[in-house]
Amino acid sequence: MSVLVFREDGVCVSASDRLLKLLGYGDEDRSLHAESLLDDNILQLVRSRTGCIAQAGENLDIHLRKSDGESIAVQADLWWMEDTPSGRIHYALLIQELAASSNIQLLRQFSDSFVKSANLGVLLLNDAFKLVDISPSACQVLGLERKLALNQPLDTLFAAVPEEYRLISRSLLEGVVVRNHAVAWTNAETRYELLLDASLLYNEAGKRIGAYVIFKDVTNLRSLEEQVQRSDRLSMIGQIAAGTAHEIRNPLTSIKGFLQVLKKTLQGHGLHREFEYTKIMLDEIDRINNLVSEFLLLSKPKDNKYSPVNISACIRDILPIINNEAILHNVIVQYEAEEELPLVVADRELLKQVYINVSKNGIEAMSEGGTLTITERLDEAKQFIHVDIHDTGPGIPSYVVDKIFDPFFTTKENGTGLGLAVCQRIIHDAGGQLRVSSKGYGTTFTISIPYVRVS
Ligand SMILES: Nc1ncnc2c1ncn2[C@@H]1O[C@H](COP(=O)(O)OP(=O)(O)OP(=O)(O)O)[C@@H](O)[C@H]1O
Ligand SMILES: [Mg+2]
């Protein structure tokens, strides 16, 4: 607390060191006239009240004048007392909070809580591109441990990441100001969509002293936006599919019927080569029929048969199909089941189709053989059951990963590109999520479905 004692004629009797320092005066200025320190109003107030200051300790908002003429707002308690020998009235101002210092405190508090913020990524860098401070959220997204990362040059921290993939590049120090820059970043486990701001920090003399980077994790927003776009596209495809499916299927059914008659006749006449042709034609017709069925799944399915489903039982049912496929590709299948999983509400057959599609993709990705691991996980905090389907294939390049859920996106010669689009639709309809994480080698698809709460 700072103290100023003055007489009613304005002469300072005493001023505390702290007050003199804060107002920019030295020791030699101790015998100042109160008028040079105080707002005119306060002296007028004091004079007008001489003899009738009833409330000792009256709280006032006043202004103090600094040695450079600047004025600062403070709160003070005004006391008065009588000096016994002289009978003069002395006034004492007990200045509780100097606004300037409280502002500095406020700023410090702000920057502290900013850097401690749980949902904002903050990095403070010095002029040597070393990390001065980092928020917990930034540590999590960037996969850093705060204690180990502090004081390290960013080049060292991200030495393993090629320059063009780095979230923060040295060019930041060259004054490249970044505003609302949307970037994708994948740490060891998760892919994040970030909105990033970065700028330089200068001292009062205009010298560059460091830089800051602030980012917000907008993964949910971006995926929501993508889901909306995707479901727009899907519903368009669905409408076309629903409209044309019957037009395609009806003629196919009659072609198939006549072909089967033809097949028998050709066999009866011993025309074996022609007989083989009809077999191929019938297979192809089945392929078209399957494609039309997948198309129809993309239009909002109307006859989903929702019922309580045991995910482990579902996976056990389809394991032989997956194993068959795996043997053909020299792949080993591992199944890590969770005991007694709660039930989910879904269409059992469609759910099986999702696990088969995603597993097939994994197996197809491992052209040289490998391991496909299916793991069940119970997430009690979020009330979800996750099924991770992990392959040891080459992974999905970052420029491809955004497109894999798009209908007709395929990198396979004989692929339709409908597999994941259909899976996505089925899982969304069951209130769940289908996510992918791939970091250059190996890919994990996570199929998450909310489970039934038993209260
Ligand atoms: N586990 C994986 N590893 C690497 N790439 C994958 C993996 N899963 C999917 N992909 C990529 O995603 C693309 C789209 O997959 P999707 O299942 O939708 O279609 P597809 O497998 O190409 O064809 P379809 O499933 O219709 O026969 C694939 O072509 C492939 O490039
Ligand atoms: Mg597929």
Coordinates of C-alpha atoms and ligand atoms in Angstrom, one line a residue:
M1 CA 0.0 0.0 0.0
S2 CA 1.2 3.5 -0.8
V3 CA 0.7 6.4 1.6
L4 CA 0.6 10.2 1.1
V5 CA 0.2 12.5 4.1
F6 CA -0.4 16.2 3.4
R7 CA -1.7 19.3 5.0
E8 CA -4.7 21.3 4.0
D9 CA -2.5 24.0 2.5
G10 CA -1.2 21.3 0.1
V11 CA 2.2 20.7 1.5
C12 CA 3.3 17.0 1.6
V13 CA 4.2 15.8 5.1
S14 CA 5.2 12.4 4.0
A15 CA 5.1 10.1 1.0
S16 CA 6.0 6.5 1.0
D17 CA 8.9 5.2 -1.1
R18 CA 6.6 3.0 -3.0
L19 CA 4.4 5.9 -4.0
L20 CA 7.3 8.1 -5.1
K21 CA 8.7 5.2 -7.1
L22 CA 5.5 4.5 -8.8
L23 CA 5.0 8.1 -9.7
G24 CA 8.5 8.4 -11.1
Y25 CA 10.0 10.6 -8.4
G26 CA 13.3 10.2 -6.5
D27 CA 14.1 10.6 -2.8
E28 CA 15.0 14.3 -3.3
D29 CA 11.3 14.9 -4.3
R30 CA 10.0 13.9 -0.9
S31 CA 9.0 17.4 0.1
L32 CA 6.7 17.9 -2.9
H33 CA 3.6 20.0 -2.9
A34 CA 0.6 17.7 -2.8
E35 CA -0.9 19.8 -5.6
S36 CA 1.7 18.5 -8.0
L37 CA 0.8 14.9 -7.2
L38 CA -2.9 15.1 -6.7
D39 CA -5.8 15.8 -8.9
D40 CA -7.2 19.4 -8.2
N41 CA -10.5 17.9 -7.3
I42 CA -9.2 16.0 -4.3
L43 CA -7.7 19.2 -2.8
Q44 CA -10.9 21.1 -3.4
L45 CA -12.8 18.3 -1.8
V46 CA -10.5 18.2 1.2
R47 CA -10.8 21.9 1.6
S48 CA -14.5 22.0 1.3
R49 CA -14.8 19.4 3.9
T50 CA -12.4 20.8 6.4
G51 CA -13.8 20.4 9.8
C52 CA -16.6 18.1 8.7
I53 CA -14.9 14.9 7.5
A54 CA -17.2 12.7 9.4
Q55 CA -16.4 9.5 7.7
A56 CA -12.9 8.6 8.4
G57 CA -11.6 6.2 5.8
E58 CA -13.9 7.5 3.0
N59 CA -13.2 5.5 -0.2
L60 CA -12.5 7.7 -3.2
D61 CA -11.6 7.3 -6.9
I62 CA -8.9 9.8 -7.6
H63 CA -6.1 10.5 -10.1
L64 CA -2.4 10.9 -9.3
R65 CA -0.1 12.8 -11.5
K66 CA 3.2 11.2 -12.4
S67 CA 6.5 13.1 -12.8
D68 CA 6.1 12.9 -16.6
G69 CA 2.7 14.6 -16.4
E70 CA 0.7 11.4 -17.1
S71 CA -2.2 10.7 -14.9
I72 CA -3.2 7.4 -13.4
A73 CA -6.4 6.3 -11.7
V74 CA -6.3 4.9 -8.2
Q75 CA -8.6 4.0 -5.4
A76 CA -7.8 5.5 -2.0
D77 CA -9.1 5.8 1.5
L78 CA -9.0 9.3 2.9
W79 CA -8.3 9.7 6.6
W80 CA -7.7 12.8 8.6
M81 CA -6.1 13.5 11.9
E82 CA -5.2 16.4 14.0
D83 CA -1.6 17.2 14.7
T84 CA -1.6 17.7 18.5
P85 CA 1.1 20.4 19.0
S86 CA 0.2 22.5 16.0
G87 CA -3.5 21.8 15.9
R88 CA -3.3 21.4 12.1
I89 CA -5.3 18.9 10.3
H90 CA -3.3 16.3 8.4
Y91 CA -4.9 14.2 5.6
A92 CA -3.7 10.7 4.8
L93 CA -4.4 9.0 1.6
L94 CA -4.0 5.3 1.8
I95 CA -3.7 4.3 -1.9
Q96 CA -4.8 0.7 -2.1
E97 CA -4.4 -0.2 -5.7
L98 CA -2.5 1.6 -8.3
A99 CA -4.4 1.1 -11.5
A100 CA -1.2 0.8 -13.5
S101 CA 0.2 -2.0 -11.4
S102 CA -3.2 -3.7 -11.2
N103 CA -3.3 -3.6 -15.0
I104 CA 0.1 -5.2 -15.2
Q105 CA -1.1 -7.8 -12.8
L106 CA -4.2 -8.3 -15.0
L107 CA -2.1 -8.7 -18.1
R108 CA 0.2 -11.2 -16.4
Q109 CA -2.8 -13.1 -15.2
F110 CA -4.3 -13.0 -18.7
S111 CA -1.1 -14.3 -20.4
D112 CA -0.7 -17.0 -17.7
S113 CA -4.2 -18.3 -18.1
F114 CA -3.8 -18.0 -21.9
V115 CA -0.8 -20.3 -21.9
K116 CA -2.4 -22.6 -19.4
S117 CA -5.6 -22.7 -21.5
A118 CA -6.9 -26.2 -21.9
N119 CA -8.5 -25.7 -25.3
L120 CA -6.2 -23.3 -27.0
G121 CA -2.8 -24.2 -28.5
V122 CA -0.3 -21.5 -27.6
L123 CA 3.4 -21.4 -28.3
L124 CA 5.7 -18.6 -27.3
L125 CA 9.0 -18.5 -29.1
N126 CA 12.0 -16.3 -28.6
D127 CA 14.2 -14.6 -31.2
A128 CA 16.4 -17.7 -31.5
F129 CA 13.3 -19.8 -32.5
K130 CA 13.4 -21.6 -29.1
L131 CA 10.3 -22.5 -27.2
V132 CA 9.7 -20.2 -24.2
D133 CA 6.3 -21.5 -23.2
I134 CA 3.6 -23.8 -24.5
S135 CA 0.0 -24.6 -23.5
P136 CA -1.1 -28.1 -22.5
S137 CA -3.4 -28.3 -25.5
A138 CA -0.4 -27.5 -27.8
C139 CA 1.6 -30.2 -26.1
Q140 CA -1.1 -32.7 -26.7
V141 CA -1.6 -31.8 -30.4
L142 CA 2.1 -31.6 -31.2
G143 CA 2.9 -34.7 -29.1
L144 CA 5.4 -32.8 -26.9
E145 CA 6.2 -33.1 -23.2
R146 CA 6.3 -29.6 -21.8
K147 CA 9.2 -30.0 -19.5
L148 CA 11.4 -31.6 -22.2
A149 CA 10.3 -29.2 -24.9
L150 CA 10.9 -25.9 -23.1
N151 CA 14.0 -24.0 -24.2
Q152 CA 14.5 -26.3 -27.1
P153 CA 14.8 -24.9 -30.7
L154 CA 11.8 -25.8 -32.7
D155 CA 14.0 -27.2 -35.4
T156 CA 15.2 -29.8 -32.9
L157 CA 11.8 -30.6 -31.6
F158 CA 10.4 -31.2 -35.1
A159 CA 13.6 -32.6 -36.6
A160 CA 11.7 -35.8 -37.7
V161 CA 9.1 -33.9 -39.6
P162 CA 10.1 -32.7 -43.1
E163 CA 10.2 -28.9 -43.4
E164 CA 7.1 -28.5 -45.6
Y165 CA 5.0 -30.5 -43.2
R166 CA 5.9 -28.5 -40.1
L167 CA 3.2 -26.7 -38.4
I168 CA 5.5 -23.8 -37.5
S169 CA 8.2 -22.8 -39.9
R170 CA 11.2 -20.6 -39.3
S171 CA 9.8 -18.2 -41.9
L172 CA 7.6 -17.0 -39.0
L173 CA 10.6 -15.1 -37.7
E174 CA 10.9 -13.4 -41.0
G175 CA 7.6 -11.7 -40.5
V176 CA 5.3 -14.0 -42.2
V177 CA 2.1 -13.2 -40.4
V178 CA -0.5 -16.0 -40.4
R179 CA -4.2 -15.4 -39.8
N180 CA -6.9 -18.1 -39.7
H181 CA -4.7 -20.5 -41.5
A182 CA -6.4 -23.9 -41.8
V183 CA -3.9 -26.7 -41.5
A184 CA -4.1 -30.5 -40.9
W185 CA -1.6 -32.0 -38.4
T186 CA -1.2 -35.6 -37.5
N187 CA 0.7 -36.6 -34.3
A188 CA 1.6 -40.2 -33.5
E189 CA -2.1 -41.1 -32.9
T190 CA -4.6 -38.5 -34.2
R191 CA -5.2 -36.2 -37.1
Y192 CA -6.3 -32.7 -36.2
E193 CA -7.7 -29.9 -38.2
L194 CA -6.4 -26.6 -36.8
L195 CA -7.0 -22.9 -37.3
L196 CA -3.8 -21.1 -36.8
D197 CA -2.7 -17.5 -36.1
A198 CA 1.0 -16.5 -35.8
S199 CA 2.8 -13.2 -35.5
L200 CA 5.9 -11.6 -34.3
L201 CA 6.5 -9.8 -31.0
Y202 CA 8.5 -6.5 -30.7
N203 CA 9.8 -4.7 -27.7
E204 CA 9.1 -1.0 -27.1
A205 CA 12.2 0.0 -29.2
G206 CA 10.7 -1.9 -32.1
K207 CA 13.2 -4.7 -31.9
R208 CA 11.9 -8.2 -32.7
I209 CA 12.0 -10.3 -29.5
G210 CA 10.0 -13.4 -30.4
A211 CA 6.9 -14.7 -31.9
Y212 CA 3.7 -16.5 -30.9
V213 CA 1.6 -19.1 -32.5
I214 CA -2.0 -19.7 -31.4
F215 CA -4.2 -22.4 -32.8
K216 CA -7.6 -23.9 -32.2
D217 CA -8.6 -27.5 -32.8
V218 CA -11.5 -27.3 -35.2
T219 CA -11.5 -31.0 -36.1
N220 CA -15.1 -31.4 -35.1
L221 CA -16.3 -28.4 -37.1
R222 CA -14.4 -29.5 -40.2
S223 CA -15.6 -33.1 -40.0
L224 CA -19.2 -31.8 -39.5
E225 CA -18.8 -29.6 -42.6
E226 CA -17.4 -32.5 -44.5
Q227 CA -20.2 -34.8 -43.3
V228 CA -22.8 -32.3 -44.5
Q229 CA -21.1 -32.0 -47.9
R230 CA -20.7 -35.8 -48.1
S231 CA -24.3 -36.5 -47.1
D232 CA -25.5 -34.0 -49.7
R233 CA -23.5 -35.8 -52.4
L234 CA -24.7 -39.2 -51.0
S235 CA -28.3 -38.2 -51.0
M236 CA -28.0 -37.0 -54.6
I237 CA -26.4 -40.3 -55.6
G238 CA -29.0 -42.1 -53.6
Q239 CA -31.9 -40.3 -55.4
I240 CA -30.4 -41.1 -58.8
A241 CA -29.8 -44.7 -57.6
A242 CA -33.3 -45.2 -56.2
G243 CA -34.7 -43.8 -59.5
T244 CA -32.7 -46.0 -61.8
A245 CA -32.2 -49.1 -59.8
H246 CA -35.5 -50.7 -60.8
E247 CA -35.0 -49.6 -64.4
I248 CA -31.7 -51.5 -64.4
R249 CA -32.8 -54.5 -62.4
N250 CA -36.0 -55.3 -64.3
P251 CA -34.3 -55.8 -67.7
L252 CA -31.4 -57.6 -65.9
T253 CA -33.8 -60.1 -64.3
S254 CA -35.3 -61.0 -67.7
I255 CA -31.8 -61.2 -69.3
K256 CA -30.7 -63.4 -66.5
G257 CA -33.8 -65.6 -66.8
F258 CA -33.3 -66.1 -70.6
L259 CA -29.6 -66.7 -70.1
Q260 CA -30.3 -69.5 -67.7
V261 CA -32.6 -71.1 -70.2
L262 CA -29.9 -70.7 -72.9
K263 CA -27.3 -72.1 -70.6
K264 CA -29.2 -75.4 -70.2
T265 CA -29.9 -75.6 -73.9
L266 CA -26.3 -75.0 -74.8
Q267 CA -25.3 -77.7 -72.3
G268 CA -27.9 -80.1 -73.8
H269 CA -26.4 -79.6 -77.3
G270 CA -22.9 -80.1 -76.0
L271 CA -21.7 -76.6 -76.9
H272 CA -19.3 -76.4 -74.0
R273 CA -17.5 -73.2 -75.0
E274 CA -20.8 -71.3 -75.4
F275 CA -22.0 -72.8 -72.2
E276 CA -18.9 -71.3 -70.4
Y277 CA -19.7 -67.9 -71.9
T278 CA -23.1 -67.9 -70.4
K279 CA -21.6 -68.7 -67.0
I280 CA -19.4 -65.6 -67.3
M281 CA -22.4 -63.5 -68.5
L282 CA -24.4 -64.6 -65.5
D283 CA -21.5 -63.7 -63.1
E284 CA -21.3 -60.3 -64.6
I285 CA -25.0 -59.8 -64.2
D286 CA -24.6 -60.7 -60.5
R287 CA -21.9 -58.0 -60.3
I288 CA -24.2 -55.4 -61.7
N289 CA -26.9 -56.5 -59.3
N290 CA -24.5 -56.1 -56.4
L291 CA -23.5 -52.7 -57.5
V292 CA -27.1 -51.6 -57.7
S293 CA -27.6 -52.9 -54.2
E294 CA -24.7 -50.9 -52.9
F295 CA -26.1 -47.8 -54.7
L296 CA -29.4 -48.4 -53.0
L297 CA -27.7 -48.5 -49.6
L298 CA -26.4 -45.0 -50.3
S299 CA -29.9 -43.7 -50.6
K300 CA -31.3 -43.4 -47.1
P301 CA -32.2 -47.0 -46.3
K302 CA -35.8 -47.1 -45.4
D303 CA -36.0 -50.6 -44.1
N304 CA -33.1 -50.7 -41.6
K305 CA -33.8 -53.5 -39.0
Y306 CA -32.6 -51.9 -35.8
S307 CA -32.2 -54.2 -32.9
P308 CA -29.9 -54.6 -29.9
V309 CA -26.7 -56.1 -31.3
N310 CA -23.7 -57.8 -29.6
I311 CA -20.7 -56.5 -31.4
S312 CA -18.4 -59.4 -30.4
A313 CA -21.0 -61.9 -31.7
C314 CA -21.2 -59.9 -35.0
I315 CA -17.4 -60.0 -35.4
R316 CA -17.2 -63.7 -34.5
D317 CA -19.8 -64.4 -37.2
I318 CA -17.8 -62.7 -39.9
L319 CA -14.3 -63.9 -38.9
P320 CA -14.4 -66.9 -41.2
I321 CA -15.2 -64.6 -44.2
I322 CA -12.3 -62.3 -43.3
N323 CA -10.0 -65.3 -42.7
N324 CA -10.7 -66.7 -46.1
E325 CA -9.9 -63.4 -47.7
A326 CA -6.8 -63.1 -45.5
I327 CA -5.4 -66.5 -46.5
L328 CA -5.6 -65.5 -50.2
H329 CA -3.4 -62.4 -49.4
N330 CA -1.0 -64.1 -47.1
V331 CA -2.4 -62.1 -44.1
I332 CA -2.7 -63.1 -40.5
V333 CA -5.8 -62.1 -38.7
Q334 CA -5.7 -61.3 -35.0
Y335 CA -8.9 -60.7 -33.0
E336 CA -8.7 -59.0 -29.6
A337 CA -12.1 -59.3 -28.0
E338 CA -13.4 -57.4 -25.0
E339 CA -15.3 -59.4 -22.5
E340 CA -19.1 -58.8 -22.1
L341 CA -19.6 -55.7 -24.1
P342 CA -22.8 -53.9 -23.7
L343 CA -25.3 -54.0 -26.6
V344 CA -25.6 -51.4 -29.3
V345 CA -28.6 -50.6 -31.4
A346 CA -27.9 -51.2 -35.1
D347 CA -28.8 -53.2 -38.1
R348 CA -26.9 -56.4 -37.5
E349 CA -26.4 -57.3 -41.1
L350 CA -25.3 -53.8 -42.2
L351 CA -22.9 -53.6 -39.2
K352 CA -21.3 -56.9 -40.4
Q353 CA -21.0 -55.4 -43.8
V354 CA -19.0 -52.5 -42.4
Y355 CA -16.6 -54.7 -40.5
I356 CA -16.1 -56.9 -43.6
N357 CA -15.6 -53.8 -46.0
V358 CA -13.1 -52.2 -43.7
S359 CA -11.2 -55.5 -43.1
K360 CA -11.2 -56.2 -46.8
N361 CA -9.7 -52.8 -47.5
G362 CA -7.0 -53.5 -44.9
I363 CA -6.2 -56.9 -46.4
E364 CA -6.2 -55.5 -49.9
A365 CA -3.7 -52.9 -48.8
M366 CA -1.2 -55.5 -47.6
S367 CA -0.2 -56.8 -51.0
E368 CA 3.0 -58.2 -49.5
G369 CA 1.2 -59.9 -46.6
G370 CA 1.0 -58.7 -43.0
T371 CA -1.3 -58.7 -40.0
L372 CA -4.8 -57.4 -39.6
T373 CA -5.8 -56.8 -36.0
I374 CA -9.3 -56.3 -34.9
T375 CA -9.6 -54.8 -31.4
E376 CA -12.7 -54.1 -29.4
R377 CA -12.5 -51.3 -26.8
L378 CA -15.1 -50.2 -24.3
D379 CA -15.1 -46.4 -23.8
E380 CA -17.2 -45.9 -20.6
A381 CA -16.5 -42.2 -20.5
K382 CA -18.1 -41.5 -23.8
Q383 CA -20.4 -44.6 -23.7
F384 CA -19.1 -45.9 -27.0
I385 CA -17.8 -49.2 -28.2
H386 CA -14.8 -48.8 -30.6
V387 CA -13.6 -51.4 -33.0
D388 CA -10.1 -50.7 -34.3
I389 CA -9.2 -52.5 -37.5
H390 CA -5.5 -52.1 -38.0
D391 CA -3.4 -53.2 -40.9
T392 CA 0.3 -53.2 -41.4
G393 CA 0.0 -52.0 -45.0
P394 CA 1.7 -48.9 -46.5
G395 CA -0.7 -46.4 -45.0
I396 CA -2.8 -43.8 -46.7
P397 CA -0.9 -40.7 -48.1
S398 CA -2.1 -37.4 -46.6
Y399 CA -3.3 -36.1 -50.0
V400 CA -5.5 -39.2 -50.3
V401 CA -6.9 -39.5 -46.8
D402 CA -9.5 -36.7 -47.2
K403 CA -11.0 -38.4 -50.2
I404 CA -11.3 -42.0 -49.2
F405 CA -14.9 -41.6 -47.9
D406 CA -16.0 -40.0 -51.2
P407 CA -18.2 -42.2 -53.3
F408 CA -16.3 -43.5 -56.3
F409 CA -12.9 -42.6 -55.0
T410 CA -10.7 -45.6 -55.5
T411 CA -7.0 -46.3 -56.2
K412 CA -7.8 -49.9 -57.1
E413 CA -8.1 -51.2 -60.7
N414 CA -11.2 -53.1 -59.9
G415 CA -12.5 -51.0 -57.0
T416 CA -15.8 -49.2 -57.2
G417 CA -14.9 -46.7 -54.5
L418 CA -18.2 -47.3 -52.8
G419 CA -17.0 -49.4 -49.9
L420 CA -16.2 -46.7 -47.4
A421 CA -18.9 -44.3 -48.5
V422 CA -21.5 -47.1 -47.7
C423 CA -19.8 -47.9 -44.4
Q424 CA -19.8 -44.2 -43.4
R425 CA -23.5 -44.0 -44.1
I426 CA -24.3 -47.1 -42.1
I427 CA -22.3 -46.0 -39.1
H428 CA -23.7 -42.4 -39.1
D429 CA -27.2 -43.9 -39.3
A430 CA -26.5 -45.8 -36.2
G431 CA -25.3 -42.6 -34.4
G432 CA -21.7 -43.6 -34.6
Q433 CA -18.4 -42.5 -36.2
L434 CA -16.0 -44.0 -38.6
R435 CA -12.5 -42.5 -38.4
V436 CA -9.2 -43.2 -39.9
S437 CA -5.7 -42.6 -38.7
S438 CA -2.7 -43.3 -40.9
K439 CA 0.9 -42.0 -40.4
G440 CA 2.8 -43.3 -43.4
Y441 CA 2.9 -47.0 -42.5
G442 CA -0.1 -49.0 -41.3
T443 CA -3.7 -47.8 -41.1
T444 CA -6.3 -47.9 -38.3
F445 CA -10.0 -47.5 -39.0
T446 CA -12.0 -46.9 -35.8
I447 CA -15.7 -47.7 -35.9
S448 CA -17.4 -46.2 -32.9
I449 CA -21.0 -46.9 -31.9
P450 CA -22.8 -45.6 -28.9
Y451 CA -24.0 -48.4 -26.6
V452 CA -27.3 -48.8 -24.7
R453 CA -27.1 -47.3 -21.3
V454 CA -28.4 -49.6 -18.6
S455 CA -29.5 -47.6 -15.6
Ligands
LIG1 N1 -6.5 -49.9 -45.1 C1 -6.2 -49.1 -46.1 N2 -4.9 -48.9 -46.5 C2 -4.6 -48.1 -47.5 N3 -5.6 -47.5 -48.3 C3 -6.9 -47.7 -48.0 C4 -7.3 -48.5 -46.9 N4 -8.6 -48.5 -46.9 C5 -9.0 -47.7 -47.9 N5 -8.0 -47.2 -48.6 C6 -8.1 -46.3 -49.8 O1 -9.4 -45.8 -49.9 C7 -9.9 -46.0 -51.1 C8 -11.4 -46.2 -51.1 O2 -11.8 -47.3 -50.4 P1 -13.2 -47.9 -50.6 O3 -13.4 -49.1 -49.8 O4 -14.2 -46.9 -50.5 O5 -13.2 -48.3 -52.1 P2 -12.3 -49.5 -52.8 O6 -11.8 -50.4 -51.8 O7 -11.3 -48.8 -53.7 O8 -13.4 -50.2 -53.7 P3 -14.6 -51.1 -53.2 O9 -14.5 -51.2 -51.7 O10 -15.8 -50.5 -53.7 O11 -14.2 -52.4 -53.9 C9 -9.2 -47.3 -51.6 O12 -9.2 -47.4 -53.0 C10 -7.8 -47.1 -51.1 O13 -7.0 -46.2 -51.9
MG2 MG -13.1 -51.2 -50.3

